[in-house]
Amino acid sequence: MRAAVSATYRYLPKQIMTNHDLEKMVDTSDEWIQSRTGIAERRVVSEGETTSDMCTHIAKGLLEQSNTDPNEVEVIIIATVTPDMPTPATASLVQNRIGANNAWGFDLSGACTGFIYALDTGTRLVESGKYKKVMVIGVDTMSAVLDYTDRNTCVLFGDGGGGIMLEPAENEENGIIDSILRTDGSGADYLKISGGGSLHPASHDTVDQNLHYIRQDGKVVFKYAVKGMADISEEILIKNNIKSSSIDLYVPHQANKRIIDSAAKRCGFIDDQVYININRYGNTTAGTIPICLDEAVESGRINKGSLILLAAFGAGFTWGSMLIRWGK
Ligand code: COA
């Protein structure tokens, strides 16, 4: 039995931060950001708004869209690297706020591949036959870990996310067909937040050294991201004997438009097959793919029967791809 997506939902904070706003904070320009990344603006949370707040909006939207009573939800998986706090899990906070009295849940840390990792985990839970309503949400509040004096990182990221409801497929053609997931910790140093864990517990010193912010070697990450996304997209197509022309929509993680374009070109996708919204939201880490999915469903670019390919690459390094036949 396959797991299928029965509903999608997204949440983006209202406040827009444009490239011109960033020009006032760091030595950058709208021209540089747009030409190197494809990003024109991103969303940022309002004061006091948190990851669990965004997740709660999404969870409530999913309940409504899938006609589900909160008591029917069995598992809540939240992919995020910016939980409200290390413990309790964001999933517990959301469970309480939506009144999912019979659910258990956990947070999953897979950075930009987090949503695909979480979706695969949820898929296996449904396929086991034990669970029939699994919520999978990917949200990040990147503004909480961005150094707005570091032009190498602050221009790239934004806040927001989305989610899906997973249920057993009613039609055996539909649902999650396959996935390939990878991680390679030898890339750990190129993209990380090093402070606040057991290696560098929070202290005056870690704050003075700015260890609680995200840091990256953009050039190295770029190179691995193009190769990782393209390789794993090709691998899943070959494994399932599917031509790239048969894919109705390629939904790649939105980190940089040039990364997406290179990966899409290598796989042989034409522009119409590729979903891109990075211009409006930047990189929302675990949030990008579920935001894209919900927008694409709403705008009619994903329909019942559509063949969808997801691909992502992120810190860890982590990367993965997933094939879905849309519909329940
Ligand atoms: N505005 C203006 N200049 C900037 C800048 C900014 N926001 N950020 C960096 N620069 C400068 C650098 O300091 C460097 O200057 P230098 O050559 O004097 O040292 C120069 O621009 C680098 O230019 P270039 O080599 O052309 O940049 P790039 O093409 O590698 O693009 C990134 C930089 C960060 C956009 C790109 O490497 C990237 O997207 N990497 C992947 C990042 C990512 O996706 N991370 C998340 C992964 S999921």
Short mmCIF file of C-alpha atoms and ligand atoms in Angstrom, two decimals:
data_model
loop_
_atom_site.label_atom_id
_atom_site.label_comp_id
_atom_site.label_asym_id
_atom_site.label_seq_id
_atom_site.Cartn_x
_atom_site.Cartn_y
_atom_site.Cartn_z
CA MET A 1 0.00 0.00 0.00
CA ARG A 2 1.28 3.44 -0.94
CA ALA A 3 1.10 6.69 1.04
CA ALA A 4 -0.56 9.58 -0.79
CA VAL A 5 -0.85 13.34 -0.31
CA SER A 6 -4.42 14.28 0.61
CA ALA A 7 -3.85 18.01 1.30
CA THR A 8 -1.27 20.80 1.10
CA TYR A 9 -1.00 24.12 2.92
CA ARG A 10 1.57 26.92 3.26
CA TYR A 11 2.25 29.89 5.49
CA LEU A 12 4.41 32.90 4.72
CA PRO A 13 4.89 35.72 7.23
CA LYS A 14 3.36 39.02 6.03
CA GLN A 15 6.45 41.19 6.39
CA ILE A 16 8.46 41.51 3.16
CA MET A 17 12.20 42.25 3.19
CA THR A 18 13.39 43.44 -0.23
CA ASN A 19 16.93 43.53 -1.59
CA HIS A 20 16.76 47.30 -1.18
CA ASP A 21 16.08 46.82 2.54
CA LEU A 22 19.24 44.66 2.71
CA GLU A 23 21.24 47.35 0.89
CA LYS A 24 20.76 49.46 4.02
CA MET A 25 22.21 46.70 6.26
CA VAL A 26 25.18 45.26 4.32
CA ASP A 27 27.43 46.15 1.39
CA THR A 28 25.33 44.56 -1.36
CA SER A 29 23.05 45.55 -4.22
CA ASP A 30 19.74 44.46 -5.67
CA GLU A 31 21.56 43.82 -8.96
CA TRP A 32 24.16 41.51 -7.29
CA ILE A 33 21.56 39.52 -5.35
CA GLN A 34 19.20 39.10 -8.31
CA SER A 35 21.92 38.15 -10.78
CA ARG A 36 23.76 35.70 -8.46
CA THR A 37 20.75 34.14 -6.71
CA GLY A 38 17.47 35.05 -8.46
CA ILE A 39 16.08 36.43 -5.18
CA ALA A 40 14.18 39.75 -5.18
CA GLU A 41 12.54 39.58 -1.76
CA ARG A 42 11.92 37.26 1.16
CA ARG A 43 9.52 37.12 4.14
CA VAL A 44 10.50 37.63 7.76
CA VAL A 45 8.51 36.89 10.90
CA SER A 46 7.08 39.70 12.96
CA GLU A 47 8.42 40.27 16.48
CA GLY A 48 7.58 37.25 18.65
CA GLU A 49 6.35 35.07 15.76
CA THR A 50 7.97 31.63 15.93
CA THR A 51 8.40 28.40 14.01
CA SER A 52 5.64 26.72 16.04
CA ASP A 53 3.28 29.62 15.24
CA MET A 54 3.83 29.08 11.52
CA CYS A 55 3.52 25.30 11.92
CA THR A 56 0.24 25.73 13.80
CA HIS A 57 -1.25 27.81 10.96
CA ILE A 58 -0.16 25.10 8.53
CA ALA A 59 -1.44 22.24 10.68
CA LYS A 60 -4.86 23.90 11.02
CA GLY A 61 -4.95 24.48 7.27
CA LEU A 62 -4.15 20.82 6.65
CA LEU A 63 -6.93 19.69 9.00
CA GLU A 64 -9.41 21.82 7.09
CA GLN A 65 -8.17 20.92 3.62
CA SER A 66 -8.18 17.19 4.36
CA ASN A 67 -11.44 17.24 6.33
CA THR A 68 -9.70 15.77 9.35
CA ASP A 69 -10.77 16.00 12.98
CA PRO A 70 -7.73 16.86 15.18
CA ASN A 71 -8.28 13.62 17.14
CA GLU A 72 -7.71 11.59 13.96
CA VAL A 73 -4.13 12.85 13.50
CA GLU A 74 -1.72 10.11 14.56
CA VAL A 75 1.74 11.52 13.83
CA ILE A 76 3.15 15.04 13.38
CA ILE A 77 6.62 15.28 11.82
CA ILE A 78 8.19 18.73 11.64
CA ALA A 79 11.32 19.30 9.59
CA THR A 80 13.16 22.34 10.89
CA VAL A 81 16.60 23.58 11.96
CA THR A 82 15.04 26.52 13.78
CA PRO A 83 12.69 24.99 16.37
CA ASP A 84 11.26 27.33 19.02
CA MET A 85 13.75 25.70 21.44
CA PRO A 86 15.89 22.53 21.62
CA THR A 87 13.27 20.74 23.70
CA PRO A 88 10.33 20.20 23.76
CA ALA A 89 9.95 19.47 20.07
CA THR A 90 8.00 21.88 17.90
CA ALA A 91 5.77 18.90 17.05
CA SER A 92 4.65 18.71 20.71
CA LEU A 93 3.80 22.41 20.79
CA VAL A 94 1.78 22.08 17.59
CA GLN A 95 0.01 18.91 18.81
CA ASN A 96 -1.21 20.81 21.86
CA ARG A 97 -2.30 23.89 19.93
CA ILE A 98 -4.37 22.01 17.38
CA GLY A 99 -5.79 19.57 19.95
CA ALA A 100 -4.43 16.44 18.26
CA ASN A 101 -5.06 14.40 21.40
CA ASN A 102 -4.14 11.02 19.96
CA ALA A 103 -0.96 12.04 18.15
CA TRP A 104 2.73 11.64 18.80
CA GLY A 105 5.39 13.53 16.92
CA PHE A 106 8.94 14.71 16.60
CA ASP A 107 11.19 17.27 14.93
CA LEU A 108 13.57 16.20 12.22
CA SER A 109 16.83 18.02 11.48
CA GLY A 110 17.76 17.60 7.83
CA ALA A 111 18.33 21.26 6.89
CA CYS A 112 17.25 22.00 3.31
CA THR A 113 16.58 18.30 2.66
CA GLY A 114 14.54 18.10 5.87
CA PHE A 115 11.15 18.08 4.19
CA ILE A 116 12.06 15.21 1.85
CA TYR A 117 13.56 13.26 4.79
CA ALA A 118 10.36 13.89 6.79
CA LEU A 119 8.09 13.00 3.88
CA ASP A 120 9.96 9.74 3.38
CA THR A 121 9.71 8.93 7.11
CA GLY A 122 5.98 9.68 7.09
CA THR A 123 5.56 7.57 3.97
CA ARG A 124 7.10 4.52 5.62
CA LEU A 125 4.85 4.98 8.68
CA VAL A 126 1.74 4.99 6.47
CA GLU A 127 3.03 2.08 4.36
CA SER A 128 3.50 0.04 7.55
CA GLY A 129 -0.27 0.00 7.86
CA LYS A 130 -0.18 1.28 11.42
CA TYR A 131 -0.87 4.98 10.68
CA LYS A 132 -3.52 6.55 8.46
CA LYS A 133 -3.13 10.31 9.10
CA VAL A 134 0.40 11.67 9.23
CA MET A 135 1.13 15.39 9.05
CA VAL A 136 4.46 16.35 7.52
CA ILE A 137 5.47 20.00 7.90
CA GLY A 138 8.64 21.87 6.86
CA VAL A 139 9.16 25.33 8.37
CA ASP A 140 12.14 27.50 9.18
CA THR A 141 12.59 30.88 10.81
CA MET A 142 15.95 31.61 9.23
CA SER A 143 15.88 35.25 10.39
CA ALA A 144 16.50 33.87 13.91
CA VAL A 145 19.91 32.50 12.88
CA LEU A 146 21.00 35.06 10.29
CA ASP A 147 23.75 37.56 10.91
CA TYR A 148 22.43 40.71 9.22
CA THR A 149 25.98 42.03 9.01
CA ASP A 150 27.17 39.01 6.95
CA ARG A 151 26.37 39.58 3.28
CA ASN A 152 27.46 36.02 2.42
CA THR A 153 24.40 34.57 4.14
CA CYS A 154 21.76 37.18 5.06
CA VAL A 155 20.70 37.87 1.47
CA LEU A 156 19.94 34.22 0.74
CA PHE A 157 17.40 33.12 3.33
CA GLY A 158 13.83 33.86 4.42
CA ASP A 159 11.12 32.60 6.79
CA GLY A 160 8.12 30.40 6.05
CA GLY A 161 7.03 26.89 5.22
CA GLY A 162 4.29 24.48 4.39
CA GLY A 163 3.05 20.98 4.91
CA ILE A 164 1.12 18.04 3.58
CA MET A 165 -1.24 15.40 4.98
CA LEU A 166 -0.27 11.82 4.19
CA GLU A 167 -2.87 9.06 4.07
CA PRO A 168 -3.08 5.57 2.54
CA ALA A 169 -3.59 5.85 -1.23
CA GLU A 170 -7.04 4.83 -2.44
CA ASN A 171 -5.86 4.31 -6.02
CA GLU A 172 -2.79 2.09 -6.27
CA GLU A 173 -1.30 4.23 -9.08
CA ASN A 174 -1.15 7.29 -6.82
CA GLY A 175 1.14 8.33 -4.00
CA ILE A 176 4.80 8.32 -3.10
CA ILE A 177 6.47 6.07 -5.65
CA ASP A 178 10.12 6.13 -4.63
CA SER A 179 12.82 8.12 -2.85
CA ILE A 180 16.60 8.26 -2.66
CA LEU A 181 18.14 9.92 0.39
CA ARG A 182 21.77 10.62 1.20
CA THR A 183 23.99 12.36 3.74
CA ASP A 184 27.74 13.05 3.80
CA GLY A 185 29.08 14.58 7.00
CA SER A 186 32.43 15.37 5.41
CA GLY A 187 30.65 18.51 4.18
CA ALA A 188 29.69 19.54 7.72
CA ASP A 189 32.09 22.48 7.95
CA TYR A 190 30.87 24.24 4.82
CA LEU A 191 27.40 25.13 6.08
CA LYS A 192 26.64 25.20 9.80
CA ILE A 193 25.47 26.87 12.99
CA SER A 194 28.20 25.82 15.41
CA GLY A 195 27.03 27.39 18.70
CA GLY A 196 24.35 26.37 21.17
CA GLY A 197 24.82 22.60 21.11
CA SER A 198 27.03 20.29 23.20
CA LEU A 199 30.14 21.31 21.25
CA HIS A 200 29.81 25.00 22.10
CA PRO A 201 27.11 25.38 24.77
CA ALA A 202 25.66 28.89 24.84
CA SER A 203 27.87 31.29 26.77
CA HIS A 204 28.96 34.93 26.62
CA ASP A 205 31.89 33.68 24.60
CA THR A 206 29.78 31.92 21.95
CA VAL A 207 27.66 35.06 21.61
CA ASP A 208 30.76 37.28 21.35
CA GLN A 209 32.10 34.99 18.61
CA ASN A 210 28.76 35.02 16.73
CA LEU A 211 28.61 31.21 16.84
CA HIS A 212 24.80 31.14 16.93
CA TYR A 213 24.53 32.39 13.34
CA ILE A 214 24.59 30.33 10.17
CA ARG A 215 27.92 30.39 8.29
CA GLN A 216 28.79 28.94 4.93
CA ASP A 217 31.39 28.66 2.23
CA GLY A 218 29.05 29.63 -0.61
CA LYS A 219 31.26 28.52 -3.47
CA VAL A 220 31.81 25.01 -2.10
CA VAL A 221 28.12 24.59 -1.22
CA PHE A 222 27.15 25.79 -4.70
CA LYS A 223 29.35 23.20 -6.40
CA TYR A 224 28.13 20.27 -4.27
CA ALA A 225 24.50 21.42 -4.50
CA VAL A 226 24.42 21.45 -8.32
CA LYS A 227 26.05 18.02 -8.51
CA GLY A 228 24.03 16.54 -5.62
CA MET A 229 20.63 17.70 -6.90
CA ALA A 230 21.32 16.76 -10.52
CA ASP A 231 22.84 13.34 -9.69
CA ILE A 232 20.07 12.28 -7.35
CA SER A 233 17.34 13.50 -9.73
CA GLU A 234 18.86 11.53 -12.61
CA GLU A 235 19.39 8.49 -10.39
CA ILE A 236 15.73 8.23 -9.38
CA LEU A 237 14.57 8.69 -13.00
CA ILE A 238 16.88 5.93 -14.22
CA LYS A 239 15.99 3.64 -11.31
CA ASN A 240 12.28 3.96 -12.15
CA ASN A 241 12.80 3.92 -15.91
CA ILE A 242 11.19 7.34 -16.36
CA LYS A 243 12.28 9.90 -18.99
CA SER A 244 12.64 13.50 -17.83
CA SER A 245 10.04 14.47 -20.47
CA SER A 246 7.46 12.39 -18.55
CA ILE A 247 7.80 14.52 -15.42
CA ASP A 248 4.95 17.04 -15.18
CA LEU A 249 6.67 19.20 -12.56
CA TYR A 250 10.19 19.24 -11.15
CA VAL A 251 10.06 20.83 -7.69
CA PRO A 252 13.62 21.55 -6.56
CA HIS A 253 14.70 23.05 -3.25
CA GLN A 254 14.93 26.83 -3.75
CA ALA A 255 18.45 27.82 -2.65
CA ASN A 256 19.73 29.69 -5.70
CA LYS A 257 18.14 30.04 -9.15
CA ARG A 258 21.48 29.22 -10.76
CA ILE A 259 21.67 25.93 -8.80
CA ILE A 260 18.12 25.07 -9.94
CA ASP A 261 18.82 26.01 -13.57
CA SER A 262 22.03 23.95 -13.71
CA ALA A 263 20.45 20.87 -12.12
CA ALA A 264 17.33 21.14 -14.32
CA LYS A 265 19.43 21.54 -17.47
CA ARG A 266 21.58 18.52 -16.64
CA CYS A 267 18.44 16.41 -16.17
CA GLY A 268 17.00 17.64 -19.46
CA PHE A 269 14.01 19.59 -18.07
CA ILE A 270 12.62 22.53 -20.02
CA ASP A 271 11.61 25.72 -18.14
CA ASP A 272 7.89 24.86 -18.09
CA GLN A 273 8.64 21.67 -16.14
CA VAL A 274 10.45 23.47 -13.31
CA TYR A 275 8.76 25.22 -10.37
CA ILE A 276 10.54 28.37 -9.24
CA ASN A 277 9.45 30.90 -6.60
CA ILE A 278 12.83 31.76 -5.08
CA ASN A 279 12.43 35.33 -6.38
CA ARG A 280 9.64 35.91 -3.84
CA TYR A 281 10.76 33.96 -0.77
CA GLY A 282 14.51 33.23 -0.91
CA ASN A 283 15.64 30.01 0.75
CA THR A 284 13.27 29.00 3.56
CA THR A 285 15.34 25.81 4.23
CA ALA A 286 12.84 23.01 5.12
CA GLY A 287 10.04 25.28 3.92
CA THR A 288 10.77 25.62 0.22
CA ILE A 289 9.38 22.37 -1.18
CA PRO A 290 6.04 22.32 0.68
CA ILE A 291 5.50 26.00 -0.19
CA CYS A 292 6.11 25.17 -3.87
CA LEU A 293 3.78 22.15 -3.73
CA ASP A 294 0.91 24.14 -2.25
CA GLU A 295 1.35 27.01 -4.72
CA ALA A 296 1.56 24.59 -7.64
CA VAL A 297 -1.62 22.78 -6.58
CA GLU A 298 -3.43 26.10 -6.11
CA SER A 299 -2.36 27.43 -9.51
CA GLY A 300 -3.20 24.19 -11.33
CA ARG A 301 0.38 23.25 -12.18
CA ILE A 302 -0.10 20.07 -10.14
CA ASN A 303 -3.25 18.07 -10.81
CA LYS A 304 -4.55 14.60 -10.03
CA GLY A 305 -2.32 12.17 -11.89
CA SER A 306 0.62 14.60 -12.27
CA LEU A 307 4.04 12.98 -12.00
CA ILE A 308 6.17 15.08 -9.65
CA LEU A 309 9.89 14.92 -8.94
CA LEU A 310 11.22 16.57 -5.76
CA ALA A 311 14.93 17.20 -5.17
CA ALA A 312 16.87 18.97 -2.44
CA PHE A 313 20.37 19.61 -1.14
CA GLY A 314 21.44 21.16 2.16
CA ALA A 315 23.66 21.34 5.21
CA GLY A 316 25.15 18.10 6.44
CA PHE A 317 25.60 17.66 3.54
CA THR A 318 22.16 16.13 2.98
CA TRP A 319 20.39 15.51 -0.29
CA GLY A 320 17.53 13.52 -1.70
CA SER A 321 14.90 13.03 -4.40
CA MET A 322 11.36 11.71 -4.44
CA LEU A 323 8.86 10.65 -7.11
CA ILE A 324 5.14 11.22 -6.50
CA ARG A 325 2.06 10.44 -8.58
CA TRP A 326 -0.32 13.15 -7.33
CA GLY A 327 -3.74 12.28 -5.96
CA LYS A 328 -5.14 9.98 -3.31
N1 COA B 1 26.57 41.25 -2.18
C1 COA B 1 27.66 41.63 -2.87
N2 COA B 1 28.79 40.90 -2.92
C2 COA B 1 28.78 39.72 -2.28
C3 COA B 1 27.68 39.27 -1.56
C4 COA B 1 26.55 40.10 -1.50
N3 COA B 1 25.44 39.75 -0.84
N4 COA B 1 27.98 38.09 -1.03
C5 COA B 1 29.21 37.79 -1.39
N5 COA B 1 29.71 38.78 -2.14
C6 COA B 1 31.03 38.87 -2.74
C7 COA B 1 32.01 37.99 -2.02
O1 COA B 1 32.55 38.67 -0.90
C8 COA B 1 33.04 37.75 -3.08
O2 COA B 1 33.88 38.90 -3.16
P1 COA B 1 35.45 38.73 -3.36
O3 COA B 1 35.61 37.99 -4.66
O4 COA B 1 35.91 40.12 -3.37
O5 COA B 1 35.90 37.93 -2.18
C9 COA B 1 32.20 37.71 -4.33
O6 COA B 1 30.98 38.37 -4.05
C10 COA B 1 31.88 36.29 -4.71
O7 COA B 1 31.40 36.41 -5.97
P2 COA B 1 31.08 35.14 -6.79
O8 COA B 1 32.20 34.17 -6.71
O9 COA B 1 30.70 35.55 -8.15
O10 COA B 1 29.84 34.59 -6.00
P3 COA B 1 29.09 33.32 -6.35
O11 COA B 1 28.75 33.30 -7.78
O12 COA B 1 29.77 32.14 -5.76
O13 COA B 1 27.74 33.55 -5.56
C11 COA B 1 26.60 32.76 -3.63
C12 COA B 1 27.78 33.58 -4.18
C13 COA B 1 26.65 32.74 -2.11
C14 COA B 1 25.31 33.41 -4.08
C15 COA B 1 26.69 31.33 -4.22
O14 COA B 1 27.97 30.81 -4.00
C16 COA B 1 25.69 30.38 -3.63
O15 COA B 1 24.50 30.54 -3.84
N6 COA B 1 26.14 29.34 -2.94
C17 COA B 1 25.26 28.37 -2.37
C18 COA B 1 24.63 28.93 -1.15
C19 COA B 1 23.46 28.13 -0.71
O16 COA B 1 22.62 27.82 -1.51
N7 COA B 1 23.38 27.79 0.57
C20 COA B 1 22.31 27.04 1.09
C21 COA B 1 22.41 25.66 0.57
S1 COA B 1 20.98 24.79 0.76
#
